[in-house]
Amino acid sequence: MLISVGVMLMSVVLILMSVMVKLISVIVMLMPVVLMLMYVVLLLMSVVLMLTSLVALLMFGVGMLMSVVMMLKSVMMMLMYVVGMLMSVFE
Protein backbone atom coordinates (compact mmCIF):
# COMPACT_ATOMS: atom_id res chain seq x y z
CA MET A 1 0.00 0.00 0.00
CA LEU A 2 2.69 2.48 1.04
CA ILE A 3 4.83 1.49 -1.94
CA SER A 4 1.96 2.11 -4.38
CA VAL A 5 1.24 5.50 -2.77
CA GLY A 6 4.95 6.37 -3.07
CA VAL A 7 4.95 5.33 -6.74
CA MET A 8 1.82 7.43 -7.36
CA LEU A 9 3.44 10.44 -5.69
CA MET A 10 6.62 9.93 -7.71
CA SER A 11 4.66 9.70 -10.97
CA VAL A 12 2.72 12.89 -10.08
CA VAL A 13 6.00 14.67 -9.30
CA LEU A 14 7.50 13.45 -12.58
CA ILE A 15 4.45 14.63 -14.55
CA LEU A 16 4.64 18.04 -12.85
CA MET A 17 8.35 18.24 -13.62
CA SER A 18 7.77 17.40 -17.29
CA VAL A 19 5.05 20.06 -17.47
CA MET A 20 7.44 22.57 -15.90
CA VAL A 21 10.14 21.65 -18.43
CA LYS A 22 7.65 22.09 -21.27
CA LEU A 23 6.62 25.52 -19.90
CA ILE A 24 10.25 26.56 -19.55
CA SER A 25 11.00 25.47 -23.12
CA VAL A 26 7.98 27.43 -24.40
CA ILE A 27 9.12 30.51 -22.45
CA VAL A 28 12.64 30.13 -23.85
CA MET A 29 11.20 29.86 -27.37
CA LEU A 30 9.06 32.98 -26.84
CA MET A 31 11.87 35.09 -25.34
CA PRO A 32 13.56 35.98 -28.68
CA VAL A 33 10.18 36.94 -30.13
CA VAL A 34 9.57 39.28 -27.19
CA LEU A 35 13.07 40.70 -27.53
CA MET A 36 12.54 41.25 -31.27
CA LEU A 37 9.26 43.07 -30.56
CA MET A 38 10.97 45.27 -27.96
CA TYR A 39 13.77 46.01 -30.47
CA VAL A 40 11.22 46.96 -33.13
CA VAL A 41 9.40 49.24 -30.67
CA LEU A 42 12.68 50.91 -29.72
CA LEU A 43 13.55 51.37 -33.41
CA LEU A 44 10.15 52.96 -34.07
CA MET A 45 10.59 55.27 -31.09
CA SER A 46 14.05 56.34 -32.30
CA VAL A 47 12.65 56.99 -35.80
CA VAL A 48 9.86 59.11 -34.31
CA LEU A 49 12.39 61.04 -32.22
CA MET A 50 14.57 61.60 -35.30
CA LEU A 51 11.56 62.87 -37.27
CA THR A 52 10.54 65.23 -34.48
CA SER A 53 14.10 66.57 -34.21
CA LEU A 54 14.16 67.08 -38.00
CA VAL A 55 10.86 68.96 -37.81
CA ALA A 56 12.23 71.09 -34.96
CA LEU A 57 15.37 71.83 -37.00
CA LEU A 58 13.24 72.80 -40.00
CA MET A 59 11.12 75.09 -37.84
CA PHE A 60 14.31 76.65 -36.43
CA GLY A 61 15.67 77.15 -39.97
CA VAL A 62 12.42 78.74 -41.11
CA GLY A 63 12.48 81.05 -38.09
CA MET A 64 16.08 82.02 -38.83
CA LEU A 65 15.20 82.73 -42.48
CA MET A 66 12.22 84.83 -41.42
CA SER A 67 14.38 86.86 -39.02
CA VAL A 68 17.01 87.38 -41.75
CA VAL A 69 14.29 88.52 -44.16
CA MET A 70 12.92 90.91 -41.53
CA MET A 71 16.43 92.28 -40.93
CA LEU A 72 16.92 92.80 -44.68
CA LYS A 73 13.54 94.55 -44.87
CA SER A 74 14.48 96.90 -42.03
CA VAL A 75 17.87 97.61 -43.67
CA MET A 76 16.11 98.37 -46.97
CA MET A 77 13.69 100.70 -45.16
CA MET A 78 16.64 102.49 -43.52
CA LEU A 79 18.38 102.84 -46.90
CA MET A 80 15.20 104.19 -48.50
CA TYR A 81 14.88 106.68 -45.62
CA VAL A 82 18.53 107.78 -46.03
CA VAL A 83 18.07 108.11 -49.82
CA GLY A 84 14.93 110.18 -49.23
CA MET A 85 16.81 112.42 -46.79
CA LEU A 86 19.66 112.90 -49.28
CA MET A 87 17.21 113.65 -52.11
CA SER A 88 15.48 116.28 -49.95
CA VAL A 89 18.87 117.79 -49.03
CA PHE A 90 19.99 118.01 -52.66
CA GLU A 91 16.71 119.50 -53.86
PDB file of C-alpha atoms in Angstrom:
ATOM      1  CA  MET A   1       0.000   0.000   0.000  1.00  0.00           C
ATOM      2  CA  LEU A   2       2.693   2.478   1.036  1.00  0.00           C
ATOM      3  CA  ILE A   3       4.827   1.493  -1.937  1.00  0.00           C
ATOM      4  CA  SER A   4       1.960   2.108  -4.380  1.00  0.00           C
ATOM      5  CA  VAL A   5       1.243   5.505  -2.769  1.00  0.00           C
ATOM      6  CA  GLY A   6       4.948   6.367  -3.070  1.00  0.00           C
ATOM      7  CA  VAL A   7       4.952   5.330  -6.739  1.00  0.00           C
ATOM      8  CA  MET A   8       1.821   7.428  -7.357  1.00  0.00           C
ATOM      9  CA  LEU A   9       3.436  10.443  -5.694  1.00  0.00           C
ATOM     10  CA  MET A  10       6.617   9.927  -7.712  1.00  0.00           C
ATOM     11  CA  SER A  11       4.656   9.705 -10.969  1.00  0.00           C
ATOM     12  CA  VAL A  12       2.720  12.888 -10.084  1.00  0.00           C
ATOM     13  CA  VAL A  13       6.000  14.667  -9.298  1.00  0.00           C
ATOM     14  CA  LEU A  14       7.501  13.454 -12.585  1.00  0.00           C
ATOM     15  CA  ILE A  15       4.445  14.630 -14.547  1.00  0.00           C
ATOM     16  CA  LEU A  16       4.639  18.037 -12.851  1.00  0.00           C
ATOM     17  CA  MET A  17       8.351  18.240 -13.621  1.00  0.00           C
ATOM     18  CA  SER A  18       7.771  17.399 -17.288  1.00  0.00           C
ATOM     19  CA  VAL A  19       5.050  20.061 -17.470  1.00  0.00           C
ATOM     20  CA  MET A  20       7.441  22.569 -15.900  1.00  0.00           C
ATOM     21  CA  VAL A  21      10.139  21.646 -18.426  1.00  0.00           C
ATOM     22  CA  LYS A  22       7.651  22.093 -21.273  1.00  0.00           C
ATOM     23  CA  LEU A  23       6.622  25.521 -19.904  1.00  0.00           C
ATOM     24  CA  ILE A  24      10.251  26.559 -19.552  1.00  0.00           C
ATOM     25  CA  SER A  25      11.001  25.474 -23.124  1.00  0.00           C
ATOM     26  CA  VAL A  26       7.980  27.434 -24.400  1.00  0.00           C
ATOM     27  CA  ILE A  27       9.120  30.510 -22.451  1.00  0.00           C
ATOM     28  CA  VAL A  28      12.644  30.131 -23.850  1.00  0.00           C
ATOM     29  CA  MET A  29      11.204  29.864 -27.367  1.00  0.00           C
ATOM     30  CA  LEU A  30       9.058  32.976 -26.837  1.00  0.00           C
ATOM     31  CA  MET A  31      11.868  35.092 -25.345  1.00  0.00           C
ATOM     32  CA  PRO A  32      13.557  35.975 -28.677  1.00  0.00           C
ATOM     33  CA  VAL A  33      10.184  36.943 -30.134  1.00  0.00           C
ATOM     34  CA  VAL A  34       9.566  39.281 -27.188  1.00  0.00           C
ATOM     35  CA  LEU A  35      13.075  40.704 -27.532  1.00  0.00           C
ATOM     36  CA  MET A  36      12.540  41.255 -31.274  1.00  0.00           C
ATOM     37  CA  LEU A  37       9.263  43.073 -30.558  1.00  0.00           C
ATOM     38  CA  MET A  38      10.970  45.273 -27.964  1.00  0.00           C
ATOM     39  CA  TYR A  39      13.769  46.008 -30.466  1.00  0.00           C
ATOM     40  CA  VAL A  40      11.219  46.963 -33.134  1.00  0.00           C
ATOM     41  CA  VAL A  41       9.397  49.240 -30.666  1.00  0.00           C
ATOM     42  CA  LEU A  42      12.685  50.909 -29.720  1.00  0.00           C
ATOM     43  CA  LEU A  43      13.550  51.371 -33.407  1.00  0.00           C
ATOM     44  CA  LEU A  44      10.154  52.961 -34.072  1.00  0.00           C
ATOM     45  CA  MET A  45      10.590  55.274 -31.087  1.00  0.00           C
ATOM     46  CA  SER A  46      14.047  56.336 -32.305  1.00  0.00           C
ATOM     47  CA  VAL A  47      12.653  56.987 -35.798  1.00  0.00           C
ATOM     48  CA  VAL A  48       9.859  59.109 -34.308  1.00  0.00           C
ATOM     49  CA  LEU A  49      12.393  61.039 -32.222  1.00  0.00           C
ATOM     50  CA  MET A  50      14.572  61.598 -35.300  1.00  0.00           C
ATOM     51  CA  LEU A  51      11.561  62.874 -37.266  1.00  0.00           C
ATOM     52  CA  THR A  52      10.540  65.231 -34.478  1.00  0.00           C
ATOM     53  CA  SER A  53      14.102  66.574 -34.213  1.00  0.00           C
ATOM     54  CA  LEU A  54      14.159  67.083 -37.996  1.00  0.00           C
ATOM     55  CA  VAL A  55      10.863  68.964 -37.811  1.00  0.00           C
ATOM     56  CA  ALA A  56      12.227  71.093 -34.963  1.00  0.00           C
ATOM     57  CA  LEU A  57      15.366  71.830 -36.999  1.00  0.00           C
ATOM     58  CA  LEU A  58      13.243  72.800 -40.004  1.00  0.00           C
ATOM     59  CA  MET A  59      11.123  75.095 -37.836  1.00  0.00           C
ATOM     60  CA  PHE A  60      14.307  76.646 -36.428  1.00  0.00           C
ATOM     61  CA  GLY A  61      15.674  77.153 -39.970  1.00  0.00           C
ATOM     62  CA  VAL A  62      12.419  78.743 -41.110  1.00  0.00           C
ATOM     63  CA  GLY A  63      12.476  81.055 -38.092  1.00  0.00           C
ATOM     64  CA  MET A  64      16.083  82.022 -38.833  1.00  0.00           C
ATOM     65  CA  LEU A  65      15.202  82.732 -42.478  1.00  0.00           C
ATOM     66  CA  MET A  66      12.219  84.832 -41.421  1.00  0.00           C
ATOM     67  CA  SER A  67      14.382  86.859 -39.024  1.00  0.00           C
ATOM     68  CA  VAL A  68      17.010  87.377 -41.751  1.00  0.00           C
ATOM     69  CA  VAL A  69      14.292  88.525 -44.161  1.00  0.00           C
ATOM     70  CA  MET A  70      12.921  90.912 -41.533  1.00  0.00           C
ATOM     71  CA  MET A  71      16.431  92.281 -40.935  1.00  0.00           C
ATOM     72  CA  LEU A  72      16.917  92.803 -44.680  1.00  0.00           C
ATOM     73  CA  LYS A  73      13.544  94.549 -44.872  1.00  0.00           C
ATOM     74  CA  SER A  74      14.479  96.901 -42.033  1.00  0.00           C
ATOM     75  CA  VAL A  75      17.869  97.607 -43.673  1.00  0.00           C
ATOM     76  CA  MET A  76      16.106  98.373 -46.968  1.00  0.00           C
ATOM     77  CA  MET A  77      13.686 100.703 -45.161  1.00  0.00           C
ATOM     78  CA  MET A  78      16.636 102.489 -43.517  1.00  0.00           C
ATOM     79  CA  LEU A  79      18.379 102.836 -46.898  1.00  0.00           C
ATOM     80  CA  MET A  80      15.203 104.189 -48.499  1.00  0.00           C
ATOM     81  CA  TYR A  81      14.882 106.684 -45.616  1.00  0.00           C
ATOM     82  CA  VAL A  82      18.528 107.779 -46.034  1.00  0.00           C
ATOM     83  CA  VAL A  83      18.066 108.113 -49.815  1.00  0.00           C
ATOM     84  CA  GLY A  84      14.932 110.180 -49.232  1.00  0.00           C
ATOM     85  CA  MET A  85      16.807 112.424 -46.790  1.00  0.00           C
ATOM     86  CA  LEU A  86      19.662 112.898 -49.284  1.00  0.00           C
ATOM     87  CA  MET A  87      17.211 113.648 -52.107  1.00  0.00           C
ATOM     88  CA  SER A  88      15.483 116.280 -49.953  1.00  0.00           C
ATOM     89  CA  VAL A  89      18.871 117.786 -49.027  1.00  0.00           C
ATOM     90  CA  PHE A  90      19.989 118.010 -52.665  1.00  0.00           C
ATOM     91  CA  GLU A  91      16.712 119.499 -53.861  1.00  0.00           C
TER      92      GLU A  91
END
